[in-house]
Coordinates of C-alpha atoms in Angstrom, one line a residue:
M24 CA -186.4 133.3 -0.3
S25 CA -187.2 132.8 3.3
A26 CA -185.6 136.0 4.2
R27 CA -188.3 137.9 2.4
L28 CA -190.9 136.4 4.7
V29 CA -189.5 137.9 7.9
S30 CA -192.1 140.0 9.6
Y31 CA -191.7 142.9 12.0
T32 CA -194.5 143.6 14.5
R33 CA -193.0 146.6 16.4
V34 CA -195.3 149.2 14.9
L35 CA -194.5 152.5 16.7
E36 CA -197.1 154.9 15.3
I37 CA -199.6 155.5 12.5
V38 CA -200.0 159.1 11.2
G39 CA -202.3 159.6 8.2
D40 CA -201.4 157.1 5.6
T41 CA -197.9 156.5 7.0
L42 CA -196.8 153.8 9.4
K43 CA -193.6 153.7 11.4
V44 CA -192.1 150.3 12.4
R45 CA -188.9 149.4 14.3
V46 CA -186.5 147.2 12.4
P47 CA -183.5 145.8 14.2
E48 CA -180.3 147.1 12.7
A49 CA -178.5 143.7 12.9
D50 CA -180.8 141.1 11.4
D51 CA -179.0 138.6 9.3
N52 CA -182.1 136.7 8.4
A53 CA -183.8 139.6 6.6
P54 CA -183.0 141.7 3.5
V55 CA -181.4 145.1 4.1
V56 CA -184.2 147.8 4.1
R57 CA -183.5 150.5 1.6
F58 CA -185.2 153.8 0.7
G59 CA -188.0 153.2 -1.8
D60 CA -188.3 149.4 -1.1
L61 CA -191.7 147.8 -1.1
A62 CA -193.2 146.1 1.9
V63 CA -196.4 144.2 2.7
V64 CA -198.4 145.4 5.7
K65 CA -200.7 142.7 7.2
S66 CA -203.4 143.9 9.5
V67 CA -204.6 141.8 12.5
D68 CA -207.6 140.6 10.5
G69 CA -205.3 139.3 7.7
V70 CA -205.8 142.1 5.1
K71 CA -202.6 142.8 3.2
S72 CA -201.7 146.2 1.8
L73 CA -198.6 147.2 -0.3
A74 CA -196.4 150.0 1.2
Q75 CA -193.2 151.8 0.3
V76 CA -190.3 152.9 2.4
I77 CA -190.2 156.7 2.4
Y78 CA -187.9 157.5 5.4
I79 CA -185.3 155.7 7.4
D80 CA -184.0 156.9 10.8
R81 CA -181.6 154.3 12.2
D82 CA -183.9 151.4 13.3
Q83 CA -187.1 153.3 12.6
V84 CA -188.6 152.8 9.1
T85 CA -191.5 155.0 7.9
L86 CA -193.8 153.4 5.2
Q87 CA -196.4 155.0 3.0
V88 CA -199.3 152.6 2.8
F89 CA -200.8 152.6 -0.7
S90 CA -204.4 151.8 0.2
G91 CA -204.3 154.0 3.3
T92 CA -204.1 153.0 7.0
K93 CA -207.8 152.6 7.6
G94 CA -208.3 149.3 9.5
V95 CA -204.6 149.1 10.3
S96 CA -203.6 149.1 13.9
T97 CA -200.3 148.9 15.9
G98 CA -200.8 145.2 16.0
A99 CA -200.1 144.9 12.3
S100 CA -197.0 143.2 10.9
V101 CA -194.6 144.3 8.1
S102 CA -192.7 142.2 5.7
F103 CA -190.1 143.8 3.4
L104 CA -189.8 142.5 -0.2
G105 CA -186.2 143.6 -0.7
H106 CA -186.8 145.5 -3.9
A107 CA -188.2 148.8 -5.1
M108 CA -191.3 149.3 -7.2
R109 CA -191.1 147.7 -10.7
A110 CA -193.1 148.4 -13.8
A111 CA -194.2 145.8 -16.3
C112 CA -192.7 146.6 -19.7
S113 CA -193.2 144.7 -23.0
E114 CA -195.1 145.1 -26.2
N115 CA -198.2 143.8 -24.2
V116 CA -198.4 147.0 -22.1
L117 CA -199.3 149.0 -25.2
G118 CA -202.9 149.9 -25.2
R119 CA -203.3 149.2 -21.5
V120 CA -204.3 151.4 -18.6
M121 CA -202.7 150.9 -15.1
D122 CA -203.1 152.6 -11.8
G123 CA -200.4 154.3 -9.8
S124 CA -199.0 151.0 -8.6
G125 CA -198.8 149.5 -12.0
V126 CA -201.9 147.2 -11.7
P127 CA -204.2 147.1 -14.8
I128 CA -207.5 148.8 -14.3
D129 CA -208.9 148.3 -17.8
G130 CA -210.2 144.8 -17.3
G131 CA -207.5 143.3 -19.6
P132 CA -205.2 140.3 -19.0
D133 CA -202.9 140.3 -16.0
L134 CA -199.4 141.6 -16.5
S135 CA -197.7 140.0 -13.6
S136 CA -195.8 137.6 -15.8
E137 CA -194.4 140.3 -18.1
P138 CA -190.8 141.5 -17.9
E139 CA -190.3 144.3 -15.4
V140 CA -188.0 147.3 -15.1
P141 CA -187.1 149.1 -11.8
I142 CA -188.4 152.6 -11.5
G143 CA -186.8 155.7 -10.1
G144 CA -183.3 155.0 -11.4
P145 CA -180.6 157.6 -12.1
S146 CA -180.7 159.8 -15.2
V147 CA -178.7 158.9 -18.3
N148 CA -175.0 159.3 -18.4
P149 CA -174.2 162.5 -20.4
A150 CA -171.7 160.4 -22.5
E151 CA -174.7 158.4 -23.8
R152 CA -176.6 161.5 -24.9
T153 CA -176.5 163.3 -28.2
V154 CA -177.4 166.8 -29.1
P155 CA -181.1 167.1 -30.0
R156 CA -181.6 167.9 -33.6
R157 CA -184.9 166.3 -34.6
M158 CA -188.3 168.0 -34.3
I159 CA -191.5 166.4 -33.0
R160 CA -194.4 167.7 -35.2
T161 CA -197.6 168.4 -33.4
D162 CA -199.7 170.1 -36.1
V163 CA -200.3 172.9 -33.6
P164 CA -199.2 176.2 -35.4
M165 CA -198.3 178.0 -32.1
I166 CA -195.9 175.2 -31.3
D167 CA -194.6 174.0 -34.7
V168 CA -194.1 177.5 -36.1
F169 CA -193.2 179.6 -33.1
N170 CA -191.8 177.3 -30.4
C171 CA -190.8 173.9 -31.9
L172 CA -191.0 170.8 -29.7
V173 CA -187.6 169.1 -30.1
E174 CA -187.0 165.4 -29.4
S175 CA -185.6 164.8 -25.9
Q176 CA -186.9 168.2 -24.8
K177 CA -188.4 168.6 -21.4
I178 CA -191.0 171.4 -21.4
P179 CA -194.1 172.2 -19.4
I180 CA -197.4 173.8 -20.2
F181 CA -197.9 176.6 -17.7
S182 CA -201.6 177.2 -17.1
V183 CA -204.2 177.9 -14.5
S184 CA -207.2 175.9 -13.2
G185 CA -210.2 176.1 -15.5
E186 CA -208.1 176.3 -18.8
S187 CA -208.5 173.5 -21.3
Y188 CA -205.0 172.2 -20.8
N189 CA -206.0 168.5 -20.6
P190 CA -207.8 168.4 -24.0
F191 CA -204.8 170.3 -25.4
L192 CA -202.4 167.8 -24.0
A193 CA -204.5 164.9 -25.3
R194 CA -204.5 166.5 -28.7
I195 CA -200.7 166.8 -28.8
G196 CA -200.5 163.1 -27.8
I197 CA -202.7 162.2 -30.7
Q198 CA -201.1 164.4 -33.4
A199 CA -197.4 164.2 -32.4
D200 CA -195.3 162.1 -34.7
A201 CA -194.0 159.9 -31.9
D202 CA -193.7 156.1 -32.0
I203 CA -195.1 155.6 -28.5
V204 CA -197.0 157.9 -26.1
V205 CA -196.8 157.2 -22.4
F206 CA -199.4 159.1 -20.4
G207 CA -199.3 159.7 -16.7
G208 CA -202.3 161.2 -14.9
L209 CA -201.8 162.7 -11.5
G210 CA -204.9 163.2 -9.3
L211 CA -207.3 163.2 -12.2
V212 CA -211.1 163.2 -11.6
F213 CA -212.8 160.4 -13.4
D214 CA -214.2 162.6 -16.2
D215 CA -210.7 163.8 -17.1
Y216 CA -209.3 160.3 -17.1
Y217 CA -212.2 159.1 -19.3
S218 CA -211.8 162.0 -21.7
F219 CA -208.1 161.2 -22.2
R220 CA -208.8 157.5 -22.8
Q221 CA -211.7 158.2 -25.1
A222 CA -209.7 160.7 -27.1
F223 CA -206.9 158.3 -27.6
E224 CA -209.3 155.5 -28.6
D225 CA -211.3 157.7 -31.0
A226 CA -208.2 158.9 -32.7
G227 CA -206.9 155.4 -33.2
V228 CA -203.6 156.0 -31.3
F229 CA -204.5 153.9 -28.2
P230 CA -202.7 150.8 -29.5
R231 CA -199.4 152.7 -29.2
T232 CA -200.3 154.4 -25.9
V233 CA -199.5 153.3 -22.3
M234 CA -201.5 155.0 -19.5
F235 CA -200.7 155.2 -15.8
V236 CA -203.6 156.9 -14.0
N237 CA -203.9 158.1 -10.4
Q238 CA -207.4 159.4 -9.8
A239 CA -208.3 161.9 -7.2
S240 CA -209.9 159.1 -5.1
D241 CA -206.8 156.9 -5.3
P242 CA -204.1 156.7 -2.6
L243 CA -201.8 159.7 -2.4
V244 CA -198.6 157.7 -2.5
E245 CA -199.5 156.4 -6.0
R246 CA -199.5 159.9 -7.2
L247 CA -195.8 160.1 -6.4
L248 CA -195.1 156.8 -8.3
V249 CA -196.9 157.7 -11.6
P250 CA -194.1 159.8 -13.1
D251 CA -191.5 157.2 -12.2
L252 CA -193.6 154.4 -13.7
A253 CA -194.2 156.3 -16.9
L254 CA -190.6 157.4 -17.3
A255 CA -189.2 153.9 -16.6
V256 CA -191.4 152.4 -19.3
A257 CA -190.6 155.2 -21.7
E258 CA -186.8 154.7 -21.1
K259 CA -187.1 151.0 -21.7
F260 CA -188.8 151.4 -25.1
A261 CA -186.3 154.2 -26.1
V262 CA -183.1 152.3 -25.1
E263 CA -183.9 148.8 -26.1
E264 CA -186.5 149.3 -28.9
G265 CA -185.1 152.5 -30.4
K266 CA -188.5 154.2 -30.2
R267 CA -189.2 157.9 -30.2
V268 CA -191.3 158.2 -27.0
L269 CA -193.4 161.1 -25.9
V270 CA -194.2 161.2 -22.2
L271 CA -197.3 163.3 -21.1
L272 CA -197.8 164.1 -17.4
T273 CA -200.6 166.1 -15.9
D274 CA -200.6 167.8 -13.4
M275 CA -197.1 168.2 -11.9
T276 CA -198.5 170.7 -9.3
A277 CA -200.6 167.9 -8.0
Y278 CA -197.4 165.8 -7.7
A279 CA -195.7 168.6 -5.8
D280 CA -198.7 168.9 -3.5
A281 CA -198.6 165.2 -2.8
M282 CA -194.9 165.6 -1.9
K283 CA -195.8 168.4 0.5
E284 CA -198.5 166.3 2.2
V285 CA -196.2 163.3 2.7
G286 CA -193.5 165.6 4.0
I287 CA -195.9 167.2 6.6
S288 CA -196.9 163.7 7.8
Q289 CA -193.2 163.0 8.4
E290 CA -193.0 166.3 10.4
R291 CA -190.3 167.6 8.0
V292 CA -189.6 171.3 8.2
P293 CA -191.2 173.0 5.1
S294 CA -189.4 175.5 2.9
N295 CA -191.3 178.0 0.6
R296 CA -195.1 178.1 1.0
G297 CA -195.1 174.7 2.8
Y298 CA -193.3 172.8 0.1
M299 CA -190.3 170.7 1.1
G300 CA -186.8 171.9 0.6
D301 CA -186.0 169.2 -1.9
L302 CA -188.8 170.2 -4.3
Y303 CA -186.3 171.3 -7.0
S304 CA -184.2 168.1 -6.9
Q305 CA -187.2 165.9 -6.9
L306 CA -188.7 167.6 -10.0
A307 CA -185.3 167.6 -11.7
R308 CA -184.8 163.8 -11.1
R309 CA -187.9 163.3 -13.2
Y310 CA -187.4 165.9 -15.9
E311 CA -183.8 164.9 -16.5
K312 CA -185.0 161.6 -17.8
A313 CA -185.6 163.3 -21.1
C314 CA -182.9 162.2 -23.4
D315 CA -181.9 161.7 -27.1
F316 CA -179.9 158.4 -26.8
A317 CA -176.8 158.2 -28.9
K318 CA -177.5 154.4 -29.4
G319 CA -181.3 154.3 -29.3
G320 CA -184.4 156.4 -29.5
S321 CA -185.5 159.4 -27.4
V322 CA -187.6 160.3 -24.5
T323 CA -189.4 163.7 -24.7
I324 CA -191.3 165.0 -21.7
L325 CA -194.3 167.3 -22.0
T326 CA -196.1 168.1 -18.7
V327 CA -198.8 170.4 -17.4
T328 CA -197.9 172.7 -14.5
T329 CA -200.8 174.7 -13.1
M330 CA -200.0 178.0 -11.5
P331 CA -202.2 178.7 -8.4
G332 CA -203.6 182.2 -8.8
N333 CA -201.8 182.5 -12.1
D334 CA -198.6 183.2 -10.1
V335 CA -195.5 182.3 -12.1
T336 CA -193.4 182.8 -8.9
H337 CA -195.3 180.0 -7.1
P338 CA -192.7 177.4 -6.0
V339 CA -193.7 174.7 -8.5
P340 CA -193.6 176.7 -11.8
D341 CA -190.7 178.8 -10.4
N342 CA -188.6 175.7 -9.8
T343 CA -189.8 174.0 -13.0
G344 CA -188.6 177.0 -15.0
Y345 CA -185.0 176.5 -13.9
I346 CA -185.1 172.8 -14.9
T347 CA -186.9 172.7 -18.2
E348 CA -186.0 174.1 -21.6
G349 CA -188.7 176.7 -21.9
Q350 CA -192.5 176.5 -21.5
F351 CA -195.8 176.9 -23.3
Y352 CA -197.9 179.5 -21.6
L353 CA -201.6 178.7 -22.0
H354 CA -204.1 181.3 -20.8
S355 CA -207.5 182.6 -22.0
G356 CA -207.8 179.6 -24.3
V357 CA -204.7 180.3 -26.4
I358 CA -201.0 179.7 -26.4
D359 CA -199.4 183.1 -25.7
P360 CA -196.5 183.6 -28.1
F361 CA -194.8 186.1 -25.7
G362 CA -195.0 184.0 -22.5
S363 CA -193.9 180.8 -24.4
L364 CA -190.4 179.8 -25.1
S365 CA -188.5 176.8 -26.5
R366 CA -184.8 177.0 -25.9
L367 CA -184.0 174.2 -28.3
K368 CA -186.0 175.5 -31.3
Q369 CA -182.8 177.0 -32.8
N370 CA -181.5 173.4 -33.3
V371 CA -184.2 172.6 -35.9
I372 CA -185.5 175.9 -37.3
G373 CA -184.1 176.3 -40.8
K374 CA -182.1 173.2 -40.4
V375 CA -184.7 170.4 -40.5
T376 CA -187.5 172.7 -41.4
R377 CA -188.0 175.0 -44.4
E378 CA -185.6 177.8 -45.0
D379 CA -188.2 180.5 -44.4
H380 CA -189.2 179.2 -41.0
G381 CA -187.0 181.5 -38.9
Q382 CA -187.9 184.7 -40.8
I383 CA -191.6 183.9 -40.8
M384 CA -191.5 183.2 -37.0
N385 CA -189.8 186.5 -36.2
T386 CA -191.9 188.6 -38.6
M387 CA -195.2 187.2 -37.4
V388 CA -194.4 187.8 -33.8
R389 CA -193.1 191.3 -34.5
F390 CA -196.3 192.3 -36.3
Y391 CA -198.5 190.7 -33.6
S392 CA -196.6 192.7 -31.0
E393 CA -197.2 195.9 -32.9
S394 CA -200.9 195.0 -33.4
R395 CA -201.4 194.8 -29.6
D396 CA -199.9 198.3 -29.4
A397 CA -202.3 199.5 -32.1
A398 CA -205.2 197.9 -30.2
Q399 CA -204.3 199.9 -27.1
K400 CA -204.3 203.1 -29.1
Q401 CA -207.7 202.2 -30.5
A402 CA -209.0 201.4 -27.0
M403 CA -207.9 204.9 -25.8
A404 CA -209.6 206.6 -28.7
F405 CA -206.3 207.8 -30.4
D406 CA -206.4 208.6 -34.1
L407 CA -205.2 205.5 -36.1
S408 CA -203.0 205.6 -39.1
D409 CA -203.3 203.4 -42.1
Y410 CA -200.5 201.3 -40.8
D411 CA -202.3 200.9 -37.5
R412 CA -205.4 199.6 -39.3
Q413 CA -203.2 197.1 -41.2
L414 CA -201.8 195.9 -37.8
L415 CA -205.3 195.6 -36.3
K416 CA -206.4 193.5 -39.3
F417 CA -203.3 191.3 -39.0
G418 CA -203.9 190.8 -35.2
D419 CA -207.4 189.6 -35.9
L420 CA -206.3 187.2 -38.5
F421 CA -203.4 186.0 -36.4
R422 CA -205.6 185.1 -33.5
E423 CA -208.2 183.4 -35.7
R424 CA -205.8 181.4 -38.0
F425 CA -203.0 180.5 -35.6
M426 CA -203.8 181.1 -31.9
D427 CA -207.2 179.4 -31.9
M428 CA -206.8 176.1 -29.9
N429 CA -208.8 174.2 -32.5
V430 CA -206.6 175.1 -35.4
S431 CA -204.6 172.1 -36.7
M432 CA -202.4 172.0 -39.8
P433 CA -199.0 170.7 -40.9
L434 CA -196.0 172.9 -40.5
E435 CA -195.6 173.6 -44.2
D436 CA -199.3 174.6 -44.5
A437 CA -198.9 176.9 -41.5
L438 CA -195.9 178.6 -43.1
D439 CA -197.8 179.1 -46.4
L440 CA -200.7 180.5 -44.5
S441 CA -198.4 182.9 -42.7
W442 CA -197.2 184.2 -46.0
R443 CA -200.8 184.6 -47.2
T444 CA -201.8 186.4 -44.0
L445 CA -198.9 188.8 -44.4
A446 CA -199.8 189.4 -48.0
E447 CA -203.4 190.3 -47.0
C448 CA -202.2 193.0 -44.6
F449 CA -198.8 194.3 -45.7
S450 CA -196.8 195.1 -48.8
R451 CA -193.5 193.4 -49.7
E452 CA -191.6 196.5 -48.5
Q453 CA -193.2 196.5 -45.1
L454 CA -192.1 193.0 -44.3
L455 CA -188.4 193.9 -43.8
M456 CA -187.5 190.3 -44.7
R457 CA -184.8 188.7 -46.8
E458 CA -185.5 189.6 -50.4
S459 CA -184.8 186.2 -51.7
L460 CA -187.4 184.6 -49.4
V461 CA -190.0 187.3 -50.2
E462 CA -189.4 186.7 -53.9
K463 CA -189.8 182.9 -53.5
Y464 CA -192.7 182.6 -51.0
F465 CA -194.7 185.8 -51.1
P466 CA -198.0 185.1 -53.0
K467 CA -197.7 186.2 -56.6
D468 CA -201.3 187.4 -56.8
A469 CA -200.9 189.7 -53.8
D470 CA -201.5 193.4 -54.7
G471 CA -199.5 195.0 -51.9
A472 CA -200.7 196.4 -48.7
V473 CA -204.4 196.1 -47.9
A474 CA -205.5 198.7 -45.4
A475 CA -208.1 197.5 -43.0
E476 CA -211.5 198.8 -43.6

């Protein structure tokens, strides 16, 4: 125990919120300093701040001070705790809100005596994984019908600043049929944080929700810890409790920007557009925590990744696309069926969902694509055929009944509404679908094609 109290006073430099201290390589009385370990920085006036090891170069250790280096001088002392950051994890963390260092900020009871789990560990052994075959229902037609969210999937929402991606993410957290929701907020303004919390409380799902929130005014280093804290808690519930856990993270671009800022303070050579060369591996370490455990529950990761300038080739969405299993493309207030993709949807469509799911999905997207072509013809003042008018009517109904962000309905109701929408616009023969499905699900009172007025 005494080894943990050894202090080092050779502070070499302070740059931004980082502090560099010299630690003798051969010191038998102190714990070995490892990457990611915690330390306590004590200023000359006795104020203590928590810090984390972010770089080691022989006997020089660089620390990121959580509360910033304001008031810290080269006369400060550093004591290493000998372990990395840990997250409190038990049934008592449900319904609680913590900051980026795992400290409660909701005014509730202290969690220091609760069991803890280390954060930032390796991803799950592939031998312990099973093929994902279960669907997470969200009651969002553009997801459930066209790009199913599958348990253990890792998938981002690609969007741009100004879009309503945060309310949309909160809505999924409320409506998803998961046992536990773990929310991680990265660089949120207070209004967004309050909106998430209020939404969870109003919907009655807060008792099964854990929130880790780093606000824009909080220390930058905590932004880097939030995903690890959220994923460590999620993994604990999934493995030991067998829970189906949904992890929501917003915004991963803010996480990458924090990585860039820390890297610059360490004078590391940047790669693409100022981001560090290990951006891909750092993102992959977090996303690969998604897993369907063969002997437990599952961890599903849904994040928001904003695209600066709506540029999908920006380093953050570009690297994310190589890691994840698709994406939901949110722009102009709707989920675009053409920019969105779920690479795991084939594991559940028609297998755990209704038999007509696959055919309906393909047919609806096909007609909507043709309706956009018809809309272009109309915009250029070309003569429209009766079929073009049918397509235009279908396009209007499709956007109103399915693409509207406020639409919410169970999957089966969405499939039935799809059949009714098709029946209002097209005849049986125009559908080009399997005859047995048309005979079974096509509305009996439909009178064939209904040309748009």
